[in-house]
XYZ file of C-alpha atoms in Angstrom:
681
model
C 1.826 16.414 -2.411
C 4.475 18.400 -4.317
C 7.098 15.681 -3.986
C 4.665 13.334 -5.760
C 3.840 16.075 -8.266
C 7.357 16.738 -9.594
C 7.832 13.589 -11.745
C 4.381 14.065 -13.293
C 5.036 17.783 -13.746
C 8.207 16.997 -15.679
C 6.411 14.410 -17.821
C 3.516 16.803 -18.466
C 5.916 19.639 -19.348
C 8.194 17.604 -21.590
C 5.557 15.477 -23.342
C 3.224 18.470 -23.564
C 5.992 20.527 -25.144
C 6.786 17.755 -27.611
C 3.135 17.364 -28.613
C 2.644 21.144 -28.623
C 5.647 21.692 -30.879
C 4.298 19.099 -33.299
C 0.880 20.810 -33.375
C 2.515 24.252 -33.743
C 4.589 23.077 -36.703
C 1.531 21.470 -38.334
C -0.506 24.640 -37.897
C 2.314 26.956 -39.025
C 2.897 24.854 -42.137
C -0.765 25.086 -43.147
C -0.939 28.813 -42.386
C 2.165 29.515 -44.489
C 0.770 27.369 -47.302
C -2.436 29.455 -47.132
C -4.436 26.330 -46.314
C -6.201 27.599 -43.218
C -9.348 25.824 -44.283
C -7.582 22.560 -43.498
C -6.857 23.487 -39.868
C -10.026 21.723 -38.545
C -8.598 18.480 -39.899
C -5.463 18.962 -37.817
C -7.487 19.712 -34.708
C -9.678 16.668 -35.385
C -6.593 14.448 -35.390
C -5.321 16.117 -32.197
C -8.668 15.610 -30.467
C -8.704 11.957 -31.497
C -5.208 11.458 -30.064
C -6.199 13.095 -26.758
C -9.371 10.997 -26.551
C -7.441 7.773 -27.178
C -4.830 8.680 -24.535
C -7.479 9.508 -21.904
C -9.437 6.359 -22.737
C -6.262 4.322 -22.396
C -5.683 5.808 -18.936
C -9.272 4.994 -17.929
C -8.895 1.384 -19.059
C -5.684 1.025 -17.033
C -7.286 2.512 -13.931
C -10.533 0.562 -13.907
C -9.005 -2.695 -15.102
C -6.503 -2.653 -12.265
C -9.168 -1.718 -9.706
C -11.191 -4.854 -10.519
C -8.272 -7.235 -9.938
C -7.319 -9.076 -6.763
C -4.543 -7.416 -4.761
C -1.746 -9.705 -5.948
C -2.891 -9.378 -9.548
C -2.952 -5.585 -9.163
C 0.651 -5.680 -7.967
C 1.720 -7.833 -10.914
C -0.276 -5.707 -13.418
C 1.073 -2.432 -12.080
C 4.637 -3.758 -11.959
C 4.487 -4.972 -15.553
C 3.152 -1.642 -16.807
C 5.788 0.231 -14.801
C 8.539 -1.715 -16.545
C 6.872 -1.092 -19.943
C 6.551 2.622 -19.120
C 10.257 2.811 -18.306
C 11.041 1.219 -21.687
C 8.826 3.741 -23.521
C 10.225 6.736 -21.660
C 13.801 5.601 -22.253
C 13.126 5.213 -25.980
C 11.382 8.606 -26.046
C 14.336 10.348 -24.351
C 16.816 8.975 -26.898
C 14.485 9.626 -29.852
C 13.953 13.266 -28.914
C 17.665 13.809 -28.365
C 18.305 12.661 -31.933
C 15.253 14.256 -33.562
C 15.036 17.707 -31.957
C 17.129 19.366 -34.685
C 15.215 17.937 -37.655
C 11.724 17.680 -36.212
C 10.403 20.744 -38.012
C 11.587 19.772 -41.493
C 10.352 16.183 -41.163
C 6.875 17.246 -40.098
C 6.618 19.851 -42.863
C 7.381 17.165 -45.434
C 4.674 14.916 -43.968
C 2.118 17.747 -43.975
C 2.904 18.630 -47.557
C 2.370 15.017 -48.566
C -0.874 14.821 -46.564
C -2.232 17.968 -48.223
C -1.840 16.371 -51.594
C -3.558 13.108 -50.502
C -6.704 14.571 -48.991
C -8.321 15.415 -45.647
C -8.186 11.890 -44.265
C -4.401 11.766 -44.472
C -4.073 15.141 -42.749
C -6.244 13.914 -39.862
C -4.184 10.715 -39.686
C -0.888 12.610 -39.782
C -1.807 14.862 -36.866
C -3.324 11.919 -34.956
C -0.190 9.780 -35.280
C 2.124 12.702 -34.509
C 0.342 13.560 -31.255
C -1.030 10.115 -30.340
C 2.313 8.569 -29.469
C 3.092 11.359 -27.030
C -0.375 10.988 -25.501
C -0.101 7.235 -24.942
C 3.380 7.567 -23.442
C 2.117 10.315 -21.135
C -0.931 8.289 -20.024
C 1.139 5.203 -19.272
C 3.883 6.998 -17.340
C 1.423 9.162 -15.391
C -0.521 6.031 -14.448
C 2.591 4.364 -13.079
C 3.654 7.441 -11.092
C 0.114 7.800 -9.720
C 0.225 4.158 -8.594
C 3.483 4.832 -6.742
C 1.991 7.876 -5.025
C -1.074 5.992 -3.766
C -4.023 8.284 -2.996
C -2.039 11.515 -3.358
C -3.415 14.120 -5.728
C 0.159 15.190 -6.532
C 0.632 13.308 -9.834
C -2.517 14.713 -11.455
C -1.803 18.198 -10.135
C 1.788 18.116 -11.344
C 0.802 16.785 -14.775
C -1.878 19.474 -15.168
C 0.564 22.254 -14.293
C 3.179 20.821 -16.672
C 0.705 20.560 -19.544
C -0.594 24.102 -19.013
C 2.948 25.470 -18.884
C 3.862 23.475 -22.014
C 0.831 24.920 -23.835
C 1.929 28.439 -22.877
C 5.504 27.830 -24.058
C 4.277 26.427 -27.359
C 2.012 29.425 -27.911
C 4.951 31.727 -27.193
C 7.190 29.821 -29.588
C 4.489 29.870 -32.267
C 4.087 33.614 -31.882
C 7.915 33.943 -31.750
C 7.743 35.642 -28.366
C 9.979 33.014 -26.743
C 13.270 31.563 -27.867
C 14.285 28.226 -26.333
C 17.213 26.024 -27.258
C 15.149 22.872 -27.633
C 18.179 20.614 -27.942
C 19.513 21.748 -24.571
C 16.043 21.627 -23.037
C 15.371 18.031 -24.092
C 18.896 16.992 -23.103
C 18.588 18.416 -19.569
C 15.093 17.064 -18.975
C 16.175 13.745 -20.490
C 18.799 13.244 -17.772
C 16.267 14.006 -15.036
C 13.721 11.695 -16.620
C 16.241 8.868 -16.737
C 16.791 9.223 -12.982
C 13.028 9.253 -12.361
C 12.559 6.258 -14.682
C 15.161 4.329 -12.657
C 12.980 4.841 -9.572
C 9.864 3.754 -11.446
C 11.720 0.628 -12.570
C 12.605 -0.171 -8.960
C 9.004 0.448 -7.873
C 7.703 -1.761 -10.688
C 10.024 -4.620 -9.803
C 8.931 -4.342 -6.174
C 5.304 -4.646 -7.326
C 6.217 -7.756 -9.323
C 7.822 -9.195 -6.184
C 4.748 -8.363 -4.125
C 2.584 -9.983 -6.799
C 4.628 -13.198 -6.651
C 5.990 -12.860 -10.212
C 9.587 -12.281 -9.154
C 11.460 -13.783 -6.169
C 13.372 -11.994 -3.409
C 10.498 -10.146 -1.732
C 12.203 -10.225 1.684
C 15.832 -10.191 0.501
C 16.612 -6.624 1.601
C 19.780 -4.940 0.392
C 18.924 -1.678 2.172
C 16.881 -1.333 5.352
C 17.111 2.181 6.738
C 13.634 2.278 8.233
C 15.136 2.255 11.704
C 17.409 5.243 11.095
C 15.478 7.399 8.634
C 12.258 9.224 9.444
C 9.899 8.209 6.645
C 7.672 11.209 7.383
C 10.383 13.890 7.188
C 10.382 16.384 4.351
C 13.633 15.136 2.848
C 12.559 11.479 3.006
C 9.175 12.294 1.478
C 10.873 14.310 -1.288
C 13.292 11.511 -2.193
C 10.551 8.882 -2.135
C 8.131 11.010 -4.165
C 10.574 12.218 -6.822
C 12.941 9.283 -7.195
C 10.873 6.375 -5.791
C 13.777 5.489 -3.504
C 12.442 3.829 -0.346
C 14.139 3.328 3.056
C 13.720 -0.420 2.494
C 14.728 -1.884 -0.886
C 15.393 -5.426 -2.050
C 18.528 -6.582 -3.826
C 16.634 -6.803 -7.115
C 15.479 -3.192 -6.815
C 18.946 -1.889 -5.983
C 20.724 -3.828 -8.728
C 18.106 -2.802 -11.331
C 18.204 0.852 -10.230
C 21.982 1.157 -10.308
C 22.360 -0.932 -13.468
C 19.747 1.104 -15.357
C 21.319 4.409 -14.357
C 24.864 3.347 -15.240
C 23.958 1.916 -18.647
C 21.347 4.453 -19.795
C 23.092 7.597 -18.541
C 26.369 6.452 -20.130
C 24.709 5.872 -23.509
C 22.772 9.116 -23.289
C 25.815 11.251 -22.414
C 27.873 9.631 -25.184
C 25.132 10.409 -27.655
C 25.000 14.038 -26.540
C 28.768 14.430 -26.895
C 28.844 12.808 -30.323
C 29.041 15.275 -33.156
C 25.600 15.495 -34.683
C 25.399 15.612 -38.473
C 24.435 18.949 -39.880
C 20.785 19.019 -40.718
C 19.914 19.145 -44.353
C 18.693 22.528 -45.491
C 14.954 22.655 -45.530
C 13.404 22.928 -48.970
C 12.286 26.400 -49.808
C 8.694 26.978 -48.981
C 6.449 26.818 -51.966
C 4.832 30.112 -52.859
C 1.201 30.428 -52.045
C 0.237 30.054 -55.683
C 1.984 26.667 -55.874
C 0.599 25.364 -52.592
C -1.799 22.509 -53.176
C -5.227 23.840 -52.805
C -6.716 20.465 -52.003
C -10.301 19.545 -52.652
C -12.919 22.196 -52.119
C -14.802 21.895 -48.880
C -18.112 20.191 -49.428
C -21.179 22.067 -48.323
C -24.561 20.860 -47.273
C -23.372 17.346 -46.465
C -22.752 17.247 -42.704
C -22.312 19.715 -39.812
C -18.700 20.680 -39.057
C -18.893 19.236 -35.539
C -19.772 15.667 -36.573
C -16.258 14.352 -37.263
C -14.575 15.930 -34.172
C -17.399 14.662 -31.970
C -17.078 11.181 -33.454
C -13.326 10.938 -32.957
C -13.780 11.876 -29.299
C -16.834 9.689 -28.695
C -15.612 6.493 -30.359
C -12.502 5.963 -28.122
C -14.569 6.893 -25.064
C -17.248 4.340 -25.972
C -14.628 1.651 -26.659
C -12.947 2.400 -23.310
C -16.305 2.268 -21.542
C -17.069 -1.109 -23.066
C -13.620 -2.430 -22.118
C -14.089 -1.243 -18.541
C -17.636 -2.600 -18.295
C -16.702 -5.987 -19.723
C -13.555 -6.216 -17.613
C -15.131 -5.311 -14.283
C -16.887 -7.781 -12.008
C -20.621 -8.246 -12.352
C -22.671 -5.885 -10.228
C -24.051 -7.266 -7.017
C -27.562 -7.438 -8.383
C -26.576 -9.925 -11.086
C -26.693 -12.856 -8.662
C -28.734 -12.772 -5.456
C -28.222 -15.776 -3.208
C -30.760 -16.746 -0.555
C -29.683 -17.750 2.952
C -31.776 -19.512 5.581
C -31.582 -22.221 8.229
C -33.281 -24.713 5.876
C -32.215 -23.667 2.397
C -28.769 -22.267 1.540
C -27.598 -20.967 -1.825
C -30.889 -20.661 -3.665
C -30.286 -18.669 -6.847
C -26.603 -19.607 -7.030
C -25.366 -20.475 -10.485
C -21.841 -21.021 -11.777
C -20.243 -17.556 -12.025
C -17.606 -16.511 -14.529
C -13.967 -16.620 -13.397
C -12.686 -13.411 -11.839
C -13.611 -11.104 -8.997
C -17.339 -11.433 -8.317
C -19.837 -9.773 -6.013
C -22.698 -11.857 -4.599
C -25.744 -10.311 -2.972
C -26.528 -12.438 0.080
C -30.127 -12.157 1.365
C -31.205 -13.855 4.598
C -34.743 -15.163 4.038
C -34.790 -17.169 7.297
C -35.633 -16.388 10.912
C -32.141 -16.653 12.401
C -28.908 -14.780 12.019
C -26.441 -16.830 10.031
C -22.811 -17.015 9.077
C -22.271 -17.546 5.367
C -19.236 -19.043 3.659
C -18.329 -19.592 0.018
C -16.370 -22.848 0.191
C -14.723 -25.587 -1.797
C -16.950 -28.482 -0.663
C -14.190 -31.049 -1.139
C -11.701 -29.350 1.213
C -13.891 -26.838 3.108
C -11.453 -24.090 2.075
C -13.102 -20.668 2.393
C -13.143 -18.122 -0.471
C -15.314 -15.533 1.232
C -17.528 -15.075 4.279
C -20.117 -12.916 5.997
C -20.552 -13.076 9.766
C -23.860 -12.418 11.486
C -26.184 -11.909 8.514
C -29.395 -10.903 10.268
C -32.858 -12.089 9.137
C -34.322 -9.973 6.354
C -31.057 -8.196 5.607
C -28.883 -8.187 2.505
C -25.127 -7.781 2.310
C -22.558 -8.084 -0.474
C -19.880 -10.745 -0.447
C -16.908 -10.176 -2.763
C -14.712 -13.130 -3.742
C -12.309 -14.103 -6.507
C -13.474 -17.153 -8.449
C -11.318 -19.407 -10.641
C -11.756 -22.820 -12.188
C -13.011 -25.269 -9.562
C -15.989 -26.368 -7.469
C -17.929 -23.993 -5.189
C -20.787 -24.193 -2.723
C -22.432 -22.027 -0.086
C -22.431 -23.042 3.573
C -24.902 -21.364 5.890
C -24.445 -21.769 9.650
C -27.452 -20.450 11.630
C -27.141 -19.200 15.182
C -28.784 -22.420 16.371
C -29.145 -25.583 14.393
C -27.064 -27.480 11.891
C -25.099 -26.055 8.988
C -26.663 -26.274 5.532
C -24.531 -26.619 2.392
C -25.811 -25.843 -1.106
C -25.398 -28.013 -4.161
C -21.940 -27.519 -5.652
C -21.382 -25.767 -8.965
C -18.373 -26.086 -11.243
C -16.638 -23.052 -12.706
C -14.807 -23.549 -15.970
C -11.793 -21.497 -16.910
C -8.453 -20.415 -15.598
C -7.343 -17.794 -13.154
C -6.138 -18.104 -9.604
C -8.235 -17.947 -6.436
C -6.539 -18.375 -3.082
C -8.873 -19.788 -0.411
C -8.174 -19.914 3.297
C -7.808 -23.423 4.639
C -10.092 -23.669 7.661
C -8.667 -24.107 11.150
C -10.222 -26.405 13.725
C -9.910 -26.394 17.497
C -7.765 -29.506 17.113
C -5.359 -27.581 14.838
C -4.929 -24.947 17.542
C -4.639 -27.426 20.399
C -0.881 -27.890 19.944
C -0.023 -24.168 19.700
C -2.297 -23.445 22.667
C -0.560 -26.087 24.780
C 2.859 -24.684 23.881
C 1.789 -21.126 24.662
C 0.254 -22.070 27.985
C 3.518 -23.829 28.910
C 5.392 -20.619 28.034
C 3.043 -18.532 30.183
C 3.196 -21.045 33.037
C 6.983 -20.898 33.070
C 6.825 -17.095 32.900
C 4.470 -16.955 35.878
C 6.886 -19.059 37.916
C 9.588 -16.497 37.128
C 7.233 -13.620 37.876
C 6.357 -14.894 41.344
C 10.042 -15.099 42.216
C 10.579 -11.530 41.017
C 7.583 -10.031 42.845
C 8.850 -11.782 45.998
C 12.244 -10.092 45.525
C 10.515 -6.745 44.970
C 8.452 -7.209 48.158
C 11.566 -7.992 50.214
C 13.355 -4.927 48.782
C 10.560 -2.651 49.956
C 10.141 -4.368 53.329
C 13.871 -3.868 53.924
C 13.759 -0.223 52.871
C 16.005 -0.736 49.822
C 14.039 1.514 47.498
C 16.818 2.102 44.938
C 17.141 -1.652 44.467
C 13.341 -1.910 44.437
C 13.164 0.430 41.428
C 15.513 -1.820 39.446
C 13.693 -5.012 40.506
C 10.311 -3.394 39.798
C 11.269 -2.899 36.130
C 12.569 -6.471 35.858
C 9.331 -7.924 37.235
C 7.090 -5.610 35.219
C 8.828 -6.530 31.964
C 8.463 -10.220 32.815
C 4.709 -9.747 33.260
C 4.363 -7.673 30.056
C 6.090 -10.397 28.032
C 3.263 -12.858 28.902
C 0.787 -11.156 26.584
C -1.778 -9.912 29.095
C -4.091 -8.371 26.500
C -7.883 -8.056 26.589
C -8.548 -10.096 29.723
C -6.140 -12.961 29.086
C -5.748 -13.477 32.850
C -9.358 -12.624 33.686
C -9.668 -10.397 36.796
C -6.041 -10.937 37.854
C -4.765 -8.555 35.169
C -6.650 -5.603 36.679
C -5.186 -6.385 40.115
C -1.639 -6.878 38.853
C -1.373 -4.229 36.147
C -4.483 -2.079 36.552
C -4.593 1.662 35.953
C -5.794 4.472 38.190
C -8.055 5.905 35.479
C -11.685 5.890 36.552
C -10.994 5.331 40.238
C -12.532 8.026 42.485
C -9.253 8.690 44.283
C -6.975 8.250 41.271
C -3.455 7.160 42.273
C -4.446 7.482 45.964
C -7.508 5.236 45.692
C -7.436 2.128 47.863
C -8.363 -0.046 44.875
C -5.339 1.123 42.881
C -2.992 -1.858 43.186
C -0.281 -3.722 41.321
C 2.739 -2.667 39.314
C 1.536 0.803 38.411
C 0.644 1.554 42.042
C 4.165 0.650 43.112
C 5.630 2.609 40.203
C 3.782 5.711 41.331
C 5.024 5.343 44.895
C 8.633 4.470 44.029
C 9.049 7.461 41.724
C 7.016 9.952 43.757
C 8.945 9.763 47.025
C 6.655 7.507 49.040
C 8.266 5.691 51.969
C 8.908 1.975 52.336
C 6.195 1.871 54.996
C 3.622 3.293 52.560
C 4.640 0.831 49.833
C 4.870 -2.353 51.910
C 1.137 -3.086 51.714
C 0.901 -2.668 47.872
C 4.084 -4.766 47.452
C 2.677 -7.615 49.517
C -0.627 -7.405 47.646
C 1.159 -7.615 44.279
C 3.125 -10.651 45.425
C -0.071 -12.338 46.626
C -1.920 -11.592 43.351
C 0.965 -12.906 41.236
C 0.989 -16.140 43.245
C -2.821 -16.346 42.883
C -2.548 -16.000 39.122
C 0.074 -18.723 38.910
C -2.209 -21.067 40.842
C -5.364 -20.205 38.880
C -3.911 -20.069 35.377
C -3.901 -23.824 34.594
C -7.648 -23.990 35.182
C -8.546 -20.683 33.511
C -10.701 -20.928 30.408
C -8.697 -20.004 27.321
C -10.625 -20.216 24.052
C -8.308 -21.617 21.337
C -9.885 -19.204 18.873
C -8.570 -16.286 20.956
C -4.947 -17.332 20.489
C -4.536 -15.787 16.974
C -6.116 -12.561 18.255
C -3.367 -12.067 20.840
C -0.707 -11.606 18.163
C -2.446 -8.411 17.093
C -4.009 -7.261 20.369
C -0.800 -7.155 22.423
C 0.687 -4.580 20.077
C -2.602 -2.687 19.830
C -2.291 -2.133 23.557
C 1.343 -1.144 23.085
C 0.499 1.500 20.478
C -2.433 2.802 22.519
C -0.850 2.931 25.967
C 2.925 2.418 26.023
C 3.913 4.444 22.964
C 1.717 7.336 24.061
C 3.138 7.381 27.597
C -0.418 7.025 28.862
C 0.485 4.421 31.503
C 3.647 6.120 32.773
C 3.390 6.634 36.544
C 6.797 8.256 36.886
C 9.456 5.696 35.911
C 9.650 6.736 32.231
C 9.993 3.080 31.223
C 7.071 2.704 28.819
C 9.473 1.760 26.045
C 10.852 -1.066 28.193
C 7.297 -2.379 28.527
C 6.810 -2.040 24.774
C 9.961 -4.096 24.242
C 8.564 -6.815 26.542
C 5.272 -6.760 24.629
C 7.267 -7.336 21.461
C 8.819 -10.408 23.080
C 5.365 -11.751 23.886
C 4.195 -11.179 20.327
C 7.163 -13.028 18.861
C 6.508 -15.977 21.194
C 2.914 -16.169 20.011
C 4.005 -16.147 16.382
C 6.525 -18.896 17.121
C 3.837 -21.290 18.369
C 1.543 -20.333 15.461
C 4.285 -20.597 12.832
C 3.339 -24.032 11.391
C -0.269 -22.956 10.798
C 0.659 -19.548 9.371
C 3.423 -20.799 7.089
C 1.146 -23.317 5.412
C -1.521 -20.681 4.761
C 0.539 -17.583 3.996
C 4.230 -18.377 3.407
C 5.197 -14.722 2.955
C 3.554 -13.374 6.092
C 6.034 -14.387 8.776
C 9.193 -13.232 6.936
C 7.570 -9.829 6.510
C 6.444 -9.679 10.139
C 9.876 -10.815 11.371
C 11.486 -7.967 9.453
C 8.944 -5.545 10.990
C 9.660 -6.821 14.509
C 13.411 -6.451 13.988
C 12.853 -2.890 12.792
C 10.785 -1.950 15.863
C 13.277 -3.646 18.172
C 16.184 -1.667 16.681
C 14.282 1.559 17.332
C 13.576 0.506 20.916
C 17.197 -0.548 21.478
C 18.310 2.917 20.417
C 16.138 4.433 23.172
C 17.925 2.949 26.174
C 21.412 2.711 27.617
C 21.839 -0.155 30.036
C 19.006 0.066 32.573
C 18.098 3.634 31.599
C 15.229 4.073 29.145
C 14.305 7.327 27.459
C 10.801 8.394 28.494
C 8.352 8.530 25.585
C 7.739 12.266 25.980
C 11.491 12.974 25.786
C 12.031 11.120 22.537
C 12.953 13.438 19.650
C 9.908 14.017 17.457
C 11.533 12.282 14.495
C 12.416 9.195 16.583
C 8.909 8.999 17.966
C 7.397 9.242 14.493
C 9.660 6.465 13.250
C 8.724 4.223 16.179
C 5.002 4.863 15.775
C 5.246 4.293 12.038
C 7.200 1.046 12.364
C 4.777 -0.280 15.004
C 1.809 0.701 12.857
C 3.317 -1.144 9.891
C 3.865 -4.211 12.087
C 0.224 -4.090 13.189
C -0.897 -3.794 9.578
C 1.147 -6.827 8.569
C -0.202 -8.789 11.560
C -3.814 -7.947 10.683
C -4.386 -11.067 8.492
C -3.433 -13.494 11.309
C -6.885 -13.654 13.000
C -8.627 -14.216 9.638
C -6.147 -16.867 8.528
C -6.527 -18.841 11.753
C -10.198 -18.215 12.511
C -12.168 -21.265 13.618
C -15.127 -21.306 11.244
C -18.323 -23.066 12.169
C -19.209 -26.126 10.115
C -22.168 -27.474 12.058
């Protein structure tokens, strides 16, 4: 958390000290002018500035939360760039103004005293308000970069409290700080932090589709740097430097640092003009007394309460009007005879529909474009009498509801037309015919692989029958990797998978149970000193089962809709079994199996590429980069035929491998939804 807290701590400390100095000077000026009765006006302006800043932060937070993901990325990226511009301007302004800040503010206060209470409130509001808005914007961007971490808010709070204490000490003349040196030193650090925020913002704009080059990586150290280590976390949290950065990020980061630091250092070295002597303070008798406070008109708390309440109310209205309608605003009925009752044209934007099944059958519900059948949102298995929310982004276009009961024909509602702009990205439906070509190609790949497998299990059998156990260990790994590359996940090969690659878990006799067969049975025997005689039976059984699978596979039932699931499920098995060492029976080659699983996943994605590219052009480049990253980590774990056992991997290497595989799984997660066969009748 503390690595995320430091940038916000520095912002809170610096901006808090700036605002606190301004307030201290305002208060000191009034006290010296014997105008203490006007202090509430200063505090009223300060309260108004704080309320506006907090309201601004609330609007940013809730407005972004109601946007689609890509819009959130674009919105956050834009504000990050704006925040960098503000912070850069603030750093240069404070470097120039630190020497003369006191005299300038005293002149403004003197003028405000002469013009009445309203001007004094306005002066303090404007003096503090700018700092507050800058703080809110920059803290929001750093919080976005930190995700769900509480670090940014914690750091900002500590910085503001420390700034308040420093200002009180300066006001009481307990502390002496060279403000010019302080703002110069913190300015350099802030410039470095702002460079990271700029890079993060540009990455968001790339993720949101505003800027190109999302997969054009200039730096990709994910395979050699442990993202979870303390030093990596510190660098990422403080400087927003990631192990993987695009060319745009790197060029912007370096260019910003070179230009801004050069200008800043030159400005510091330049000889500053001597400040003009401050005008002598007017004696108390000459200080403008101002209008007498009016009595009996209004309570003293009314104006401070109003200046706090008004920004809060305005922010609340902005959030309420900018957020999607609550689910109860539009309840849509679903049944096997009537679909979409209660559906009216919604406003553009992210909407929540309350779907209520009034029929007697469970039903699947889709929000579709009736002209193309493209799907904007869906609910599967809506049971009779139940209600569930469906969230979808709506833009200008035509929409209808399609209800598909468990038995019977699909029912489609009357279409409605939505007026307005915006962007809504539907999923183009996939039919069994669309998946027929990829399925045929994948089955051909598996069929060829099974031919190879049968030859390899025959070689392994002959090795063991001839007593060549050293050679058998090498040939065992070759055959096992060939089988793993065929994507045997979640019953792909029906009962044959349990015979060929089943585990001993759950068997009464464990590894010595008679029903423990296949590759893992031979692995246990080959690496636990069993004789060729003991292993001949299991080797022959494996060879027979492999041949049986090759013969049965062409006639096995393979649902086309299961094909997209395999891309994700193969690596789920890998993360659950291979990368934990759970299936190691002594050879220490789980990582070799994981590498073969990766090959099977890439083959699946190759046959699905035409369908995926047309529906999500950015998905495959991202996944390809993830696969390359995992493969590099696996390649580093073996030397020739020797693979490092999972339990002997250094902790940092294991964390990197688990993290890279988890990221790959996350990026593969949309594949089943993108290529799901949706019922239409």
